[in-house]
Short mmCIF file of C-alpha atoms in Angstrom, two decimals:
data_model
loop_
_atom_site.label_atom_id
_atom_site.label_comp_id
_atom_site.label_asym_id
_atom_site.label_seq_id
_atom_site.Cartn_x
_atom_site.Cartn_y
_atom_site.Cartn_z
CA UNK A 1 -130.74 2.44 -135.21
CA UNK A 2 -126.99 2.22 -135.14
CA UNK A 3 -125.36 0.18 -138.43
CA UNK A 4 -121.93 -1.16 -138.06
CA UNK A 5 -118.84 -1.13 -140.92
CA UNK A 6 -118.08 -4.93 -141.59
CA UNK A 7 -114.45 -3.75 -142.49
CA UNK A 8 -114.29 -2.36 -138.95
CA UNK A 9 -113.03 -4.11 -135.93
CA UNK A 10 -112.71 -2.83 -132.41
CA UNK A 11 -109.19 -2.86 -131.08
CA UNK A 12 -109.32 -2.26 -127.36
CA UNK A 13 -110.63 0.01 -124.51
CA UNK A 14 -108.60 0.02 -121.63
CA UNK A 15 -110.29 1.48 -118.30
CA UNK A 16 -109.16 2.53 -115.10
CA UNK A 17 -110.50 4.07 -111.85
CA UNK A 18 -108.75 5.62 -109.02
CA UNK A 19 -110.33 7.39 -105.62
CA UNK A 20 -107.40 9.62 -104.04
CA UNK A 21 -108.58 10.65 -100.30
CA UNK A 22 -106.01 12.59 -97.80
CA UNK A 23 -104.58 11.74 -94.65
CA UNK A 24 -107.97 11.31 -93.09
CA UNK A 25 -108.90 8.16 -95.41
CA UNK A 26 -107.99 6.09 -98.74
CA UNK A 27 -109.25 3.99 -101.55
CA UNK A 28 -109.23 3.34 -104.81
CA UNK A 29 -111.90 1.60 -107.89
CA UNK A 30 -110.71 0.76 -111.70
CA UNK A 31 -111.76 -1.43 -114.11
CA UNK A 32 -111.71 -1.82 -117.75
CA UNK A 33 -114.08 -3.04 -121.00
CA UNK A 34 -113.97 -3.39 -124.43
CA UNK A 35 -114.94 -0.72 -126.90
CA UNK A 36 -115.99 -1.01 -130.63
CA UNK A 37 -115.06 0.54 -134.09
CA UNK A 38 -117.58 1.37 -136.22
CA UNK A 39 -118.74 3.33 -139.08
CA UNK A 40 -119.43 6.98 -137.40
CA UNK A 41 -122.68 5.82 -136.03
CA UNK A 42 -123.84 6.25 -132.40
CA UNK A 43 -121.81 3.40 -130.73
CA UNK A 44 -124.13 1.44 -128.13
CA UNK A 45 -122.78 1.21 -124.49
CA UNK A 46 -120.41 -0.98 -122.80
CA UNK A 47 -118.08 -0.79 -125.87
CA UNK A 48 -121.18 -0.63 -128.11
CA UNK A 49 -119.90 -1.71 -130.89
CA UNK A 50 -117.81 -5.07 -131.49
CA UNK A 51 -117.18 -6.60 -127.80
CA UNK A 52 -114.41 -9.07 -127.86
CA UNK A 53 -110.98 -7.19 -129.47
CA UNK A 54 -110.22 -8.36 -132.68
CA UNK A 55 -107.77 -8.43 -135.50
CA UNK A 56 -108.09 -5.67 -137.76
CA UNK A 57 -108.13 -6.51 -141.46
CA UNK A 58 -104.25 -5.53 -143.47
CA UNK A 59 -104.67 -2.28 -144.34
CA UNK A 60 -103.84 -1.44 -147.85
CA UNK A 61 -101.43 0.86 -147.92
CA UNK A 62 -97.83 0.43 -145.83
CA UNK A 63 -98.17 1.80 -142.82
CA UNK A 64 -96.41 5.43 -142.01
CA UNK A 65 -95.39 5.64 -138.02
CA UNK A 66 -96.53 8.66 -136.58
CA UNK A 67 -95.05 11.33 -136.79
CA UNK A 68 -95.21 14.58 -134.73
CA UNK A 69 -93.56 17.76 -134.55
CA UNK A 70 -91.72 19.65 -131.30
CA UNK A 71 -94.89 22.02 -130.76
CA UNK A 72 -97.41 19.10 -130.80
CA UNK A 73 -94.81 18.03 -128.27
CA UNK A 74 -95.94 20.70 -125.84
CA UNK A 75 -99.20 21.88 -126.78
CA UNK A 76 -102.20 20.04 -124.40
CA UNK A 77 -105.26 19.45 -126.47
CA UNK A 78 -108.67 18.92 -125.71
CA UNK A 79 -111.96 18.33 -127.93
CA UNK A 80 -114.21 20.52 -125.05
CA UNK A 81 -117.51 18.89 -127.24
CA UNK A 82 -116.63 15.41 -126.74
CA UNK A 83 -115.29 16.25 -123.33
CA UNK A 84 -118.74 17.81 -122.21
CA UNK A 85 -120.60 14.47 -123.75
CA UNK A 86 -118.69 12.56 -121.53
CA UNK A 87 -119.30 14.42 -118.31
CA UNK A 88 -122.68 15.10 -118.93
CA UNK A 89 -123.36 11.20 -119.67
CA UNK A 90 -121.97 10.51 -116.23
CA UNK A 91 -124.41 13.04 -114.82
CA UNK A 92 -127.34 12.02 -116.29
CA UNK A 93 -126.19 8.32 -115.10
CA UNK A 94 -126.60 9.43 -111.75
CA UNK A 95 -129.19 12.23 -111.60
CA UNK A 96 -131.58 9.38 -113.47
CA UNK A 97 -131.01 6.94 -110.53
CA UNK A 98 -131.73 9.31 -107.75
CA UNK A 99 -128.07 11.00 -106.97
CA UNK A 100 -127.12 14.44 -107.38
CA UNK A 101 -126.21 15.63 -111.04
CA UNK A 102 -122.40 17.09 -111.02
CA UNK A 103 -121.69 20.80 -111.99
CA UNK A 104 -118.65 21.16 -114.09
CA UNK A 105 -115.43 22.29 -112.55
CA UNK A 106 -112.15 24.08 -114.46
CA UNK A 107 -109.89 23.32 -111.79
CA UNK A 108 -110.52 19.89 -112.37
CA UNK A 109 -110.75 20.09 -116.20
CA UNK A 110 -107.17 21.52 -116.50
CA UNK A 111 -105.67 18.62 -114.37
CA UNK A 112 -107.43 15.72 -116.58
CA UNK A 113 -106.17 17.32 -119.66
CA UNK A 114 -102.90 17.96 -118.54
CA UNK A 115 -102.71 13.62 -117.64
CA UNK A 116 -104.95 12.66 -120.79
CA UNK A 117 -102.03 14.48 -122.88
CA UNK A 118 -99.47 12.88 -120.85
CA UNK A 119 -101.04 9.47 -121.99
CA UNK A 120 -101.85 10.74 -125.72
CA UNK A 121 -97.81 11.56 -125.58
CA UNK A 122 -96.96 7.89 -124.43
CA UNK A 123 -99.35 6.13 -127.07
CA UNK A 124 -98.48 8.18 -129.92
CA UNK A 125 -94.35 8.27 -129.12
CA UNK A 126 -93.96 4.24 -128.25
CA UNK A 127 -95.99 1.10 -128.34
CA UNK A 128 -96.03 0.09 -124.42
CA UNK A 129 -95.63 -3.32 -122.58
CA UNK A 130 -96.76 -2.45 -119.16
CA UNK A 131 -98.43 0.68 -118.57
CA UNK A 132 -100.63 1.80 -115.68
CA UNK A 133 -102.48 4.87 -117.28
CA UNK A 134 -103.00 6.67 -113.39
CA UNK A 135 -99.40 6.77 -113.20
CA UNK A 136 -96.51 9.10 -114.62
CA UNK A 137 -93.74 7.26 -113.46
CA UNK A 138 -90.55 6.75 -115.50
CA UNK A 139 -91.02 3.13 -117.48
CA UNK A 140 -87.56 2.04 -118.29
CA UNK A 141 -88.39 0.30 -121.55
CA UNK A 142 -89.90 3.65 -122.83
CA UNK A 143 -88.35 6.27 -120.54
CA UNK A 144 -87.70 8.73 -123.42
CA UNK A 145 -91.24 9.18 -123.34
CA UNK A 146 -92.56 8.28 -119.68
CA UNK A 147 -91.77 10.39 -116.19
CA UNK A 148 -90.69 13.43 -116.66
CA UNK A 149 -89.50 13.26 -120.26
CA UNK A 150 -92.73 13.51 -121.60
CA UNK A 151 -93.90 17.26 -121.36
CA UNK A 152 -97.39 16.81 -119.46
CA UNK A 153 -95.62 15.40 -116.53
CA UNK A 154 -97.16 16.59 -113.72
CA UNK A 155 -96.60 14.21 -110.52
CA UNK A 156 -95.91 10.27 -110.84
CA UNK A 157 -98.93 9.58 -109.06
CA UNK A 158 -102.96 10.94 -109.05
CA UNK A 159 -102.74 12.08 -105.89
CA UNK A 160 -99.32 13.69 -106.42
CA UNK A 161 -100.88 15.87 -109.40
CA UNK A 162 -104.41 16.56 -107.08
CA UNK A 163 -101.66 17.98 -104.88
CA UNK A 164 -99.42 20.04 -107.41
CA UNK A 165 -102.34 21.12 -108.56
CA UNK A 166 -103.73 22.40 -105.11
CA UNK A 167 -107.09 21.56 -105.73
CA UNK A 168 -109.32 23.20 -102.91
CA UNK A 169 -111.53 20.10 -102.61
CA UNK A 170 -108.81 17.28 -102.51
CA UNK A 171 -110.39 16.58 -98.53
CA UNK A 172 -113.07 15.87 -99.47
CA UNK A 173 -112.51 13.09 -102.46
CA UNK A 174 -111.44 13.34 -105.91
CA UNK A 175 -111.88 10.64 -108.63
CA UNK A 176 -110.09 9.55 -111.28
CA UNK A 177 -111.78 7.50 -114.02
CA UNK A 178 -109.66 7.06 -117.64
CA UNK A 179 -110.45 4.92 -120.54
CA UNK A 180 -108.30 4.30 -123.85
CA UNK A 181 -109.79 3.17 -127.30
CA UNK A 182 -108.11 2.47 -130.68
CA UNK A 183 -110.40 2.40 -133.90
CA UNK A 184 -109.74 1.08 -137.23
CA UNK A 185 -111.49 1.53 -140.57
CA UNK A 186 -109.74 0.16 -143.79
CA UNK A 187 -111.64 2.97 -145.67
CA UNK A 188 -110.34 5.50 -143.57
CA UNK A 189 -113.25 6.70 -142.43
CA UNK A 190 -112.78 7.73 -138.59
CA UNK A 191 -115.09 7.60 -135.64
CA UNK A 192 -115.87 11.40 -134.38
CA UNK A 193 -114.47 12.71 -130.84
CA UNK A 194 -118.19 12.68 -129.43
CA UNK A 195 -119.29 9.51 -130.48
CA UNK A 196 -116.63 7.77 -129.24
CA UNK A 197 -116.66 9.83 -126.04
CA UNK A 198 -120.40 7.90 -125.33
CA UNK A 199 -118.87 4.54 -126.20
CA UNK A 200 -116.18 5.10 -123.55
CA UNK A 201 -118.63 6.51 -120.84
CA UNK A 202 -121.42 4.39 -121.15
CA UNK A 203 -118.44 1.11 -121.00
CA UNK A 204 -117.33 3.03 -117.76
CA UNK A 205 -120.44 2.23 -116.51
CA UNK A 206 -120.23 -1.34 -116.66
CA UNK A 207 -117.60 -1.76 -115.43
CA UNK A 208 -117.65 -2.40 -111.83
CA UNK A 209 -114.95 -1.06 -109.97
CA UNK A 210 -115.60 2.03 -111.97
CA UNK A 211 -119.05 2.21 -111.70
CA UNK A 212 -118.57 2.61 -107.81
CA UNK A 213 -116.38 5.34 -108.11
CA UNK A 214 -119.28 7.20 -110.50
CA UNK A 215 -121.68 6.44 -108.08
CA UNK A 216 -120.25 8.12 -105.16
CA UNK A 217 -123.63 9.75 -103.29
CA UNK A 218 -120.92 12.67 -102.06
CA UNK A 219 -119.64 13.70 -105.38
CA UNK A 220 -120.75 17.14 -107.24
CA UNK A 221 -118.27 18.28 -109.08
CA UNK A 222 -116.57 17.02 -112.62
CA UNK A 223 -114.71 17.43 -115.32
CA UNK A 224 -113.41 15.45 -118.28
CA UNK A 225 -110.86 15.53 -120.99
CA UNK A 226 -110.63 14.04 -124.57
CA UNK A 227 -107.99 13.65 -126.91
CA UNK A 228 -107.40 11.75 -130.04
CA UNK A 229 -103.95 10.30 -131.28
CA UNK A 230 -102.75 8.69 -133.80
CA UNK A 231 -100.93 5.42 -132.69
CA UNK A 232 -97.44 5.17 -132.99
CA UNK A 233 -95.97 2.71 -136.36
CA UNK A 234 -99.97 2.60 -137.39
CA UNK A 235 -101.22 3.92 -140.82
CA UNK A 236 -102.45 7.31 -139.57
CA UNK A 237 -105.87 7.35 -141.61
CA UNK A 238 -106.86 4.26 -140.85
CA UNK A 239 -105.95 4.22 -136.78
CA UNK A 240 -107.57 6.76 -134.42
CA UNK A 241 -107.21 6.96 -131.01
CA UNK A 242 -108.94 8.52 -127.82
CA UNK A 243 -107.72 9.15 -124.23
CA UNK A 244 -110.72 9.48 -122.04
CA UNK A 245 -109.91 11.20 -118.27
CA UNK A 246 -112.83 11.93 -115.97
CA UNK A 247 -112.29 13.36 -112.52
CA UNK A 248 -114.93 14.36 -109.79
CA UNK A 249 -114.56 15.08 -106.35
CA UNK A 250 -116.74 15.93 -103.32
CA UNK A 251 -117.51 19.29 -101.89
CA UNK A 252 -117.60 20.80 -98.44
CA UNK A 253 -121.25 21.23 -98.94
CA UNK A 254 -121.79 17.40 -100.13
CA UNK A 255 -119.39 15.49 -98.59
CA UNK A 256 -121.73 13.78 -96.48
CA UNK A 257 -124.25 13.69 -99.00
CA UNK A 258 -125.77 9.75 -98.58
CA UNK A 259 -129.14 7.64 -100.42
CA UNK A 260 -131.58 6.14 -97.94
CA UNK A 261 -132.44 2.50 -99.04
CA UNK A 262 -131.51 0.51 -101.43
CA UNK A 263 -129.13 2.46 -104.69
CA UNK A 264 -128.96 0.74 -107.64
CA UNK A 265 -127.38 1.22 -111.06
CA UNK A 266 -129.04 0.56 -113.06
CA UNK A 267 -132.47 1.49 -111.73
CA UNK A 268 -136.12 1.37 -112.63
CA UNK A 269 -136.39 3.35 -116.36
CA UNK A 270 -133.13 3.78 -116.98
CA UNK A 271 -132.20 2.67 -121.26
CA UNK A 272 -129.49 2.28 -123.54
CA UNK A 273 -127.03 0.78 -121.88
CA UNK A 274 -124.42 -1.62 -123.19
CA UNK A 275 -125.38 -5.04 -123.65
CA UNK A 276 -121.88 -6.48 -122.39
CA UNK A 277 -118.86 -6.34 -120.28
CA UNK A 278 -115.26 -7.21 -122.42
CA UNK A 279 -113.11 -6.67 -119.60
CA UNK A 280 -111.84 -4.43 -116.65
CA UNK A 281 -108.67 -3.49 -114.36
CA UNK A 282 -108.52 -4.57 -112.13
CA UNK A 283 -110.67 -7.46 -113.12
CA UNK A 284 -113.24 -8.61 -111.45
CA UNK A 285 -113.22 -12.14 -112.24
CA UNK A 286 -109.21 -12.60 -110.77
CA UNK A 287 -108.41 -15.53 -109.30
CA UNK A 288 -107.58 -15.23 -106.26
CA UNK A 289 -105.32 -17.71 -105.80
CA UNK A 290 -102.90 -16.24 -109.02
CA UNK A 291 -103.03 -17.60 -112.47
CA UNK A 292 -105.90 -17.21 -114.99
CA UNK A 293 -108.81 -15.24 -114.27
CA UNK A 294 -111.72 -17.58 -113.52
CA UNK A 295 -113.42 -16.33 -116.45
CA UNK A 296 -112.03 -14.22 -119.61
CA UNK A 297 -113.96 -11.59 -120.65
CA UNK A 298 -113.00 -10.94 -123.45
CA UNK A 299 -113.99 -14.19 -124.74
CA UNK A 300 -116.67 -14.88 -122.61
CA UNK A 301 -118.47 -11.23 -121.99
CA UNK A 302 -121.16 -10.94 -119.22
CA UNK A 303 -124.25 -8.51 -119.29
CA UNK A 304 -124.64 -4.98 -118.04
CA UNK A 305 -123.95 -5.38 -114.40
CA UNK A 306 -125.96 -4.34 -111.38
CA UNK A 307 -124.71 -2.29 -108.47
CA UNK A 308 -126.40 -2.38 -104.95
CA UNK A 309 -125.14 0.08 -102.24
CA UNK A 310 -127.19 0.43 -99.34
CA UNK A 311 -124.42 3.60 -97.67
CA UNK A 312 -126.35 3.61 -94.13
CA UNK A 313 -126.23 -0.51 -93.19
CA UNK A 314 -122.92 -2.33 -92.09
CA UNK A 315 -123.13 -5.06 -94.39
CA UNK A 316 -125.82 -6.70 -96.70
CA UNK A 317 -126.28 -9.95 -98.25
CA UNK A 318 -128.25 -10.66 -101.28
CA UNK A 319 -130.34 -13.27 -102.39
CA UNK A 320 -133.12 -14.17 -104.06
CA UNK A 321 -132.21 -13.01 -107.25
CA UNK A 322 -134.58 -13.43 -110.82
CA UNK A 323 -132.86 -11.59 -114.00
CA UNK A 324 -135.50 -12.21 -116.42
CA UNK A 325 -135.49 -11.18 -120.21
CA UNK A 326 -139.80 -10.08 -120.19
CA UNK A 327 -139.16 -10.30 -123.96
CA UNK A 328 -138.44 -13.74 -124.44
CA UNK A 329 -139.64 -15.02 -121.57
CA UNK A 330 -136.28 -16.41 -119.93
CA UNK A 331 -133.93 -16.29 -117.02
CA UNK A 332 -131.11 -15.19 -117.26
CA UNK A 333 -128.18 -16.81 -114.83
CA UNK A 334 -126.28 -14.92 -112.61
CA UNK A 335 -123.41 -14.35 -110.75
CA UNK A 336 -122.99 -12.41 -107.30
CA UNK A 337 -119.65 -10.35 -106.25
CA UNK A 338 -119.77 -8.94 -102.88
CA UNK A 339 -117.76 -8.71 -100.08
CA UNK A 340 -117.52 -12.87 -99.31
CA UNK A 341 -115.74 -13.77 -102.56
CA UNK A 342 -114.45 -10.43 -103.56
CA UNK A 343 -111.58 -11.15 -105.52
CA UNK A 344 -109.29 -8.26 -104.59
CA UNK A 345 -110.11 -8.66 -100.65
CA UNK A 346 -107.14 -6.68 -98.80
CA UNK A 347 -106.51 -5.15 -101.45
CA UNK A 348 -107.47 -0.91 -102.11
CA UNK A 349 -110.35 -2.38 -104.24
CA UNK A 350 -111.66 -4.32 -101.99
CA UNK A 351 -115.88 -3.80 -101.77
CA UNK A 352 -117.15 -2.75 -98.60
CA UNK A 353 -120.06 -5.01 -96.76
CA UNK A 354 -122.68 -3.30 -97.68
CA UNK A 355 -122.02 -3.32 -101.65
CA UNK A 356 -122.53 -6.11 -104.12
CA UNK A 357 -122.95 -6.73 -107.85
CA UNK A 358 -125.46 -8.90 -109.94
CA UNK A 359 -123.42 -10.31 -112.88
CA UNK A 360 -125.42 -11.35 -115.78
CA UNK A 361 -123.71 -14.66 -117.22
CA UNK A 362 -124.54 -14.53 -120.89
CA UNK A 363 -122.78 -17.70 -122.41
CA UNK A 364 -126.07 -19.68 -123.80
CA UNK A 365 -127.41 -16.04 -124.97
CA UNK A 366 -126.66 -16.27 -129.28
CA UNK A 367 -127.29 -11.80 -128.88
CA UNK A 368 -124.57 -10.80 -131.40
CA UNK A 369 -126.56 -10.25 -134.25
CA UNK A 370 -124.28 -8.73 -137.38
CA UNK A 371 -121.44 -10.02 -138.94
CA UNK A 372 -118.61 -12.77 -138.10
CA UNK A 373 -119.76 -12.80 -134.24
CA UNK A 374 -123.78 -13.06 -135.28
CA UNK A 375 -124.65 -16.02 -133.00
CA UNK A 376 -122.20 -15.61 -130.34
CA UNK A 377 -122.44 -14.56 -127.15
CA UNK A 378 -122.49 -10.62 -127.31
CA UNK A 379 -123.92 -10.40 -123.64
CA UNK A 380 -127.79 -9.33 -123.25
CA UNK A 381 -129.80 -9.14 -125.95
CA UNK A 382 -130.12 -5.42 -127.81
CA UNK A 383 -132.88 -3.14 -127.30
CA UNK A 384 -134.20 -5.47 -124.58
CA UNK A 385 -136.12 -5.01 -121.40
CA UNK A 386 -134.94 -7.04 -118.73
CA UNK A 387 -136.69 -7.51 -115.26
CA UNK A 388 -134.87 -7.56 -111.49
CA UNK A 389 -135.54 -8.48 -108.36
CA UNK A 390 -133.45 -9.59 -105.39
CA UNK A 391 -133.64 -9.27 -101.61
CA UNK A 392 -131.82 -7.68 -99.22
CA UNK A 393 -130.93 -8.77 -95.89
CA UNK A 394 -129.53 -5.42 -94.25
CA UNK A 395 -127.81 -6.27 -91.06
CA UNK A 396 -128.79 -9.25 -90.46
CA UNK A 397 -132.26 -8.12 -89.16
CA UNK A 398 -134.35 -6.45 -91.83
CA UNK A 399 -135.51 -8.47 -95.27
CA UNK A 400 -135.95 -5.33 -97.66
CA UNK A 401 -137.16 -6.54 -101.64
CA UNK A 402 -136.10 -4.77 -104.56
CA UNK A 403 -137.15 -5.03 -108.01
CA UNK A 404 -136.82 -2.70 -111.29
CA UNK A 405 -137.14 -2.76 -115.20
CA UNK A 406 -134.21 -1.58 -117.35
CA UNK A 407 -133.47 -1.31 -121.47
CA UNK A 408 -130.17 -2.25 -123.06
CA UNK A 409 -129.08 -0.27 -126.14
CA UNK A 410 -127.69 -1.52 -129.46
CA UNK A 411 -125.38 -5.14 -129.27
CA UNK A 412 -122.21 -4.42 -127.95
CA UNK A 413 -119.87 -6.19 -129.97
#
């Protein structure tokens, strides 16, 4: 049973996703949620701890800026333990749902921690405005520390570093998934590299644009990297940091590697996953005709979304569809993204025809449960079984039904 720290508050998670293909093909996923601070217990998934970013209390001391010598200046590091819990949460993602597991791969590990220390440089040198975390271009308001000032540069773009970096299987698809978290704890006491690894993982997958790239039926290899910072002009023992960086990639032996049917994620049996979605890059609830997002996560959190890929039909539509709660006995609403109101349509994000997501809208759920958010809308309810079922009209000729049981984890707050 995980306990939060009242004198804790979640910051941020940031998370992106990024699909580099060569010459023979393109695309790209990202996304980003919320994570949580807590008091060194198991954080749930999404963010599994506080959802919607918040204010950390004054801390009590005046706050030291960071402060870093000229080895730590050159010197990649890497907690392998925390790194290995988030690869091997990823795996057991898919392997659970009826994909391949993914075997781990150096050449890939060295070029995530060479980037995760290129962002761990950025976020412990400078506090920035605009940052794209897939990208090691120069930023002019921070360029003392950005492009090739900062001593991981490798290549100003993902596919520019696959490339440096040679990587045998770069035909075949490599992924890029990154997330960023900042914890706080007016006691000092600070959240350990694996725990916060699951937290980051688990809010990968919930976030859709992300959870697409996880899911690709073709990938089989991975590798991840994890390092902690302390954030620039922030008391340093109350303020931790963690740079996330997953990459996988297809193999000449997989990369046709498809599901018959109907894929989902999450699928029948699968538990513990976050109750909520705080946000994601790029966001799926844009507006598509500029402005402010339809909806604002961060505020307003949905539930633990659904993917559907059906990789052999042209297109699908989905209908029909019943998210109960078999615990209380309700329905929950829902929204559906797929290809006909896609917000990023033209775009590399765009979903393909035959994908779609079920989003759980959560706003009359009261599922926070502990301290100033108790009542509020924290998405699903914790430790909850929920029921789906939806049809499937694959081409416009077959009517396929689907339906499956699933278990959130601990309130994501």
């Amino acid at each position: 049973m995980m306990t939060f720290n009242t004198s804790e508050r979640r910051l941020a998670i940031a998370l992106f996703a990024a699909l580099f293909l060569t010459a023979c093909g393109g695309g790209g996923d990202g996304s980003d949620s919320p994570s949580n601070s807590n008091d060194g217990n198991p954080i749930p998934s999404t963010p599994e701890t506080p959802s919607t970013p918040s204010i950390p209390e004054e801390p009590s001391e005046p706050i030291q800026p960071n402060v870093q010598t000229e080895n730590d200046k050159v010197i990649a590091s890497n907690d392998a333990s925390a790194a290995l819990v988030a690869s091997g949460t990823i795996s057991s993602a898919r392997r659970g749902c009826g994909l391949s597991g993914l075997s781990d791969d150096p050449a890939l590990e060295d070029i995530a921690i060479k980037h995760a220390n290129y962002i761990k440089y950025v976020y412990a040198k400078s506090t920035p405005t605009a940052f794209n975390a897939h990208y090691e271009g120069e930023i002019e308001d921070i360029k003392a520390w950005t492009g090739s000032n900062n001593p991981f540069f490798t290549g100003d773009m993902f596919e520019d570093r696959i490339r440096k970096a040679a990587y045998p299987n770069s035909m075949y698809g490599v992924t890029e998934n990154i997330a960023q978290t900042e914890y706080f704890n007016s006691d000092g006491i600070l959240v350990a590299p694996e725990v916060a690894a699951l937290s980051m993982t688990k809010s990968l997958l919930a976030a859709p644009y992300h959870l697409r790239s996880l899911m690709l039926p073709s990938s089989s290899l991975t590798s991840s990297a994890m390092v902690a910072y302390k954030p620039y002009g922030k008391d340093s023992t109350k303020y931790q940091g963690y740079i996330m960086v997953n990459h996988a990639s297809a193999a000449s032996s997989t990369k046709n590697d498809t599901v018959e049917g109907i894929f989902t994620y999450p699928c029948q049996g699968v538990s513990d996953t976050v109750t909520a979605l705080y946000n994601e890059s790029p966001d799926p609830f844009r507006n598509p005709n500029g402005g402010q997002p339809t909806r604002d996560l961060r505020i307003n959190p949905i539930g633990q979304p659904v993917y559907i890929s059906m990789p052999k039909a042209t297109n699908i539509k989905v209908s029909n569809i019943k998210f109960r709660d078999i615990q209380r006995n309700i329905d929950v609403p829902v929204d559906l993204l797929d290809y006909s109101n896609d917000p990023h349509k033209r775009t590399a994000y765009e979903l393909p025809q035959n994908q779609a997501f079920i989003l759980p809208l959560t706003d009359s759920l009261q599922s926070c449960e502990v301290g100033r958010r108790k009542g509020k809308n924290c998405g699903l309810y914790g430790n909850s079984k929920y029921q789906v079922s939806f049809d499937v009209l694959v081409d416009n000729k077959t009517l396929e039904k689907q339906s499956f049981t699933f278990t959130t984890g601990e309130v994501t707050y």
